[in-house]
Amino acid sequence: MPLLGLGVWQVRDGRECVDAVRFALELGYRHIDTAQAYGNEESVGRALRESGIAREEVFVTTKFFPRQKDAAAAAEESLLRLGLDYVDLYVIHWPEGGPTWAWPGMEAARDRGQARSIGVSNFDVDELEQLLAIAEVPPVVDQVQFNPYAFRRKLLAACEEHAIVLEAYSPLGTGRHLTGETVEKIAASVERTPAQVLIRWCIERDIPVIPKSTHRERIAENARVFDFTLSRDQLEELDELDRTNGTGRAQEHKWWSG
Ligand code: A2P
């Protein structure tokens, strides 16, 4: 999985999404993250086809919308919308109804070749452990909101312990964290932008990260994160912004449970 991807949550289906994915692919991104719930898989598929880039060069993730019954049947519908034969990664979008019921369908999607690998999103430590107890094929990824303000140390440690890759969504705090004093100060001192500092904070830990933007210049800016580093002191200063107390939770607001 390439460390940097484009996330297309809250990107409108149609021109906006096709353009965002096209910009990203033109700028060298080879990792696109969509979901059934985003309603923009068709646009992602269209941009991939129009790019002319070979299928195997791009890592494509989609997510099972857990208000459906059957993850394998839903995967087939995703593939039709995407116009692909397989996705590289298929994850349960959130553990609605519990962490285990959907997993046999996820395993079936993998067995059938609809997904090269399977994982989860928004699963906390306890939910991961319940899933690992019943899984024949363990999840390879837990995609969660992760950034210096939500530095989920206990969840990261549990993922590492179980050889699950923690993947960071909302690395910019959906834009909120771009104006923090510490982030701005560090950005000025390394002559980079706040977005680049926040993305680099993940890259420094080898955490795959999927910033979202619809603007070509920002998509380009967010990818220029492999030609500078943050010092240990700068990383520690960013770590201290955590407001979750190093939580093992994946979400402070579980929108799916009542
Ligand atoms: P836009 O899509 O209008 O460019 P996250 O990845 O944490 O969800 O954050 C996404 C938000 O941050 C979006 O509102 C996006 O706006 C904005 N954003 C993404 N990249 C940048 C950037 N480099 N500079 C400023 N804002 C950005």
Short mmCIF file of C-alpha atoms in Angstrom, two decimals, residues 1-205:
data_model
loop_
_atom_site.label_atom_id
_atom_site.label_comp_id
_atom_site.label_asym_id
_atom_site.label_seq_id
_atom_site.Cartn_x
_atom_site.Cartn_y
_atom_site.Cartn_z
CA MET A 1 0.00 0.00 0.00
CA PRO A 2 1.55 3.33 -0.99
CA LEU A 3 2.01 5.48 2.12
CA LEU A 4 0.21 8.43 0.58
CA GLY A 5 -3.24 8.25 -0.96
CA LEU A 6 -6.06 10.56 -1.96
CA GLY A 7 -9.17 10.26 0.21
CA VAL A 8 -12.44 11.20 -1.48
CA TRP A 9 -14.78 11.43 1.50
CA GLN A 10 -17.08 14.43 0.99
CA VAL A 11 -16.06 14.79 -2.65
CA ARG A 12 -19.14 15.15 -4.83
CA ASP A 13 -19.83 12.43 -7.37
CA GLY A 14 -19.41 13.64 -10.94
CA ARG A 15 -17.03 16.28 -12.20
CA GLU A 16 -15.61 17.21 -8.77
CA CYS A 17 -14.61 13.64 -7.93
CA VAL A 18 -13.44 12.73 -11.42
CA ASP A 19 -11.21 15.83 -11.44
CA ALA A 20 -9.79 15.25 -7.94
CA VAL A 21 -8.80 11.68 -8.80
CA ARG A 22 -7.47 12.77 -12.19
CA PHE A 23 -5.33 15.50 -10.59
CA ALA A 24 -3.99 13.04 -8.04
CA LEU A 25 -3.07 10.43 -10.64
CA GLU A 26 -1.45 13.06 -12.86
CA LEU A 27 0.55 14.26 -9.86
CA GLY A 28 1.84 10.79 -9.10
CA TYR A 29 -0.58 9.45 -6.49
CA ARG A 30 -1.07 5.71 -6.86
CA HIS A 31 -3.51 5.14 -4.02
CA ILE A 32 -7.18 6.18 -4.00
CA ASP A 33 -9.52 5.65 -1.07
CA THR A 34 -13.29 5.62 -1.61
CA ALA A 35 -16.30 3.94 0.01
CA GLN A 36 -19.77 2.72 -0.83
CA ALA A 37 -21.16 5.34 1.55
CA TYR A 38 -19.42 8.20 -0.28
CA GLY A 39 -21.55 7.63 -3.38
CA ASN A 40 -18.65 8.45 -5.71
CA GLU A 41 -17.24 5.06 -6.75
CA GLU A 42 -18.41 5.57 -10.35
CA SER A 43 -16.44 8.79 -10.62
CA VAL A 44 -13.35 7.16 -9.11
CA GLY A 45 -13.64 4.37 -11.66
CA ARG A 46 -14.08 6.80 -14.50
CA ALA A 47 -10.98 8.80 -13.55
CA LEU A 48 -8.95 5.60 -13.21
CA ARG A 49 -10.01 4.42 -16.68
CA GLU A 50 -9.46 7.81 -18.29
CA SER A 51 -5.97 8.06 -16.77
CA GLY A 52 -4.76 5.16 -18.89
CA ILE A 53 -2.59 4.02 -15.97
CA ALA A 54 -2.30 0.23 -15.70
CA ARG A 55 -4.70 -1.22 -13.14
CA GLU A 56 -1.97 -2.93 -11.14
CA GLU A 57 -0.15 0.36 -10.60
CA VAL A 58 -2.92 1.92 -8.53
CA PHE A 59 -3.96 0.80 -5.06
CA VAL A 60 -7.73 1.16 -4.73
CA THR A 61 -9.62 0.89 -1.45
CA THR A 62 -13.36 0.81 -0.97
CA LYS A 63 -15.44 0.20 2.14
CA PHE A 64 -18.42 -1.96 2.96
CA PHE A 65 -21.39 0.16 4.03
CA PRO A 66 -22.48 -1.89 7.06
CA ARG A 67 -26.19 -1.14 6.75
CA GLN A 68 -26.32 -3.77 4.04
CA LYS A 69 -26.45 -7.50 4.75
CA ASP A 70 -23.82 -9.15 2.65
CA ALA A 71 -20.33 -7.75 2.24
CA ALA A 72 -19.50 -10.00 -0.73
CA ALA A 73 -22.65 -9.05 -2.64
CA ALA A 74 -21.93 -5.38 -1.86
CA ALA A 75 -18.36 -5.82 -3.13
CA GLU A 76 -19.68 -7.04 -6.46
CA GLU A 77 -21.80 -3.91 -6.77
CA SER A 78 -18.79 -1.73 -5.90
CA LEU A 79 -16.77 -3.43 -8.63
CA LEU A 80 -19.51 -2.74 -11.16
CA ARG A 81 -19.61 0.94 -10.17
CA LEU A 82 -15.81 1.20 -10.18
CA GLY A 83 -15.52 -0.74 -13.43
CA LEU A 84 -12.78 -2.87 -11.85
CA ASP A 85 -12.21 -6.62 -11.51
CA TYR A 86 -10.91 -6.27 -7.97
CA VAL A 87 -10.08 -3.74 -5.29
CA ASP A 88 -6.76 -3.86 -3.48
CA LEU A 89 -8.35 -3.34 -0.08
CA TYR A 90 -11.94 -3.74 1.11
CA VAL A 91 -12.73 -2.65 4.68
CA ILE A 92 -15.79 -2.65 6.93
CA HIS A 93 -16.54 1.06 7.19
CA TRP A 94 -17.56 0.97 10.85
CA PRO A 95 -18.59 -1.74 13.35
CA GLU A 96 -22.32 -1.11 13.26
CA GLY A 97 -24.20 -4.09 14.70
CA GLY A 98 -20.97 -5.41 16.24
CA PRO A 99 -17.45 -6.11 15.04
CA THR A 100 -17.81 -9.70 13.76
CA TRP A 101 -21.05 -10.34 11.82
CA ALA A 102 -19.86 -8.92 8.49
CA TRP A 103 -16.48 -10.64 8.49
CA PRO A 104 -17.47 -13.95 6.82
CA GLY A 105 -18.78 -11.86 3.89
CA MET A 106 -15.50 -9.96 3.80
CA GLU A 107 -13.59 -13.24 3.75
CA ALA A 108 -15.84 -14.46 0.96
CA ALA A 109 -15.05 -11.30 -1.05
CA ARG A 110 -11.37 -12.07 -0.63
CA ASP A 111 -11.79 -15.75 -1.52
CA ARG A 112 -13.64 -14.80 -4.69
CA GLY A 113 -10.89 -12.40 -5.70
CA GLN A 114 -13.10 -9.31 -5.41
CA ALA A 115 -10.63 -7.89 -2.89
CA ARG A 116 -6.92 -8.60 -2.66
CA SER A 117 -6.97 -7.85 1.05
CA ILE A 118 -9.56 -7.09 3.72
CA GLY A 119 -9.63 -4.92 6.79
CA VAL A 120 -11.70 -2.63 8.96
CA SER A 121 -12.21 1.01 9.79
CA ASN A 122 -13.22 2.78 12.99
CA PHE A 123 -12.57 -0.34 15.09
CA ASP A 124 -11.23 0.21 18.60
CA VAL A 125 -8.91 -2.18 20.47
CA ASP A 126 -11.71 -4.27 21.94
CA GLU A 127 -13.47 -4.58 18.58
CA LEU A 128 -10.25 -5.65 16.87
CA GLU A 129 -9.72 -8.33 19.49
CA GLN A 130 -13.27 -9.67 19.14
CA LEU A 131 -12.77 -9.83 15.39
CA LEU A 132 -9.38 -11.53 15.63
CA ALA A 133 -10.95 -14.21 17.83
CA ILE A 134 -13.32 -15.36 15.05
CA ALA A 135 -11.43 -14.43 11.88
CA GLU A 136 -10.05 -17.12 9.61
CA VAL A 137 -8.27 -14.41 7.67
CA PRO A 138 -7.22 -11.57 10.00
CA PRO A 139 -7.78 -7.93 9.00
CA VAL A 140 -4.69 -6.27 7.53
CA VAL A 141 -5.72 -2.65 8.14
CA ASP A 142 -7.64 -0.53 10.63
CA GLN A 143 -8.34 2.85 9.08
CA VAL A 144 -9.06 5.47 11.74
CA GLN A 145 -9.06 9.19 12.35
CA PHE A 146 -5.46 9.81 13.31
CA ASN A 147 -3.40 12.99 13.59
CA PRO A 148 -1.42 14.77 16.33
CA TYR A 149 -4.65 15.88 18.01
CA ALA A 150 -5.97 12.30 17.87
CA PHE A 151 -2.80 10.35 18.57
CA ARG A 152 -4.40 7.03 19.49
CA ARG A 153 -1.32 5.45 21.03
CA LYS A 154 -3.10 2.46 22.58
CA LEU A 155 -4.85 1.67 19.32
CA LEU A 156 -1.59 2.03 17.40
CA ALA A 157 0.15 -0.30 19.87
CA ALA A 158 -2.63 -2.91 19.58
CA CYS A 159 -2.44 -2.74 15.78
CA GLU A 160 1.32 -3.23 15.90
CA GLU A 161 0.95 -6.14 18.29
CA HIS A 162 -1.47 -7.89 15.91
CA ALA A 163 0.39 -6.98 12.70
CA ILE A 164 -2.47 -4.74 11.55
CA VAL A 165 -1.54 -1.58 9.68
CA LEU A 166 -3.11 1.52 11.19
CA GLU A 167 -4.08 3.86 8.36
CA ALA A 168 -4.80 7.54 9.03
CA TYR A 169 -7.86 9.33 7.77
CA SER A 170 -8.57 13.00 8.47
CA PRO A 171 -4.85 13.73 8.90
CA LEU A 172 -5.65 17.45 8.71
CA GLY A 173 -8.57 17.13 11.13
CA THR A 174 -10.80 17.77 8.09
CA GLY A 175 -8.96 21.09 7.83
CA ARG A 176 -9.38 22.18 11.47
CA HIS A 177 -5.79 21.46 12.50
CA LEU A 178 -4.16 23.55 9.78
CA THR A 179 -4.27 26.69 11.89
CA GLY A 180 -2.93 25.35 15.18
CA GLU A 181 -0.15 27.44 16.73
CA THR A 182 2.32 24.56 17.14
CA VAL A 183 1.67 23.21 13.66
CA GLU A 184 2.12 26.67 12.15
CA LYS A 185 5.31 27.30 14.10
CA ILE A 186 6.87 24.01 13.03
CA ALA A 187 5.75 24.57 9.44
CA ALA A 188 7.49 27.96 9.42
CA SER A 189 10.67 26.50 10.86
CA VAL A 190 10.91 23.73 8.22
CA GLU A 191 9.66 26.09 5.46
CA ARG A 192 6.71 23.90 4.67
CA THR A 193 2.96 24.26 4.99
CA PRO A 194 0.87 23.11 7.97
CA ALA A 195 -0.73 20.43 5.77
CA GLN A 196 2.68 19.05 4.83
CA VAL A 197 3.76 18.97 8.48
CA LEU A 198 0.63 17.06 9.54
CA ILE A 199 1.00 14.56 6.69
CA ARG A 200 4.72 14.16 7.36
CA TRP A 201 3.94 13.40 11.03
CA CYS A 202 2.23 10.20 9.76
CA ILE A 203 4.88 9.40 7.15
CA GLU A 204 7.60 9.61 9.83
CA ARG A 205 5.86 6.68 11.55
#
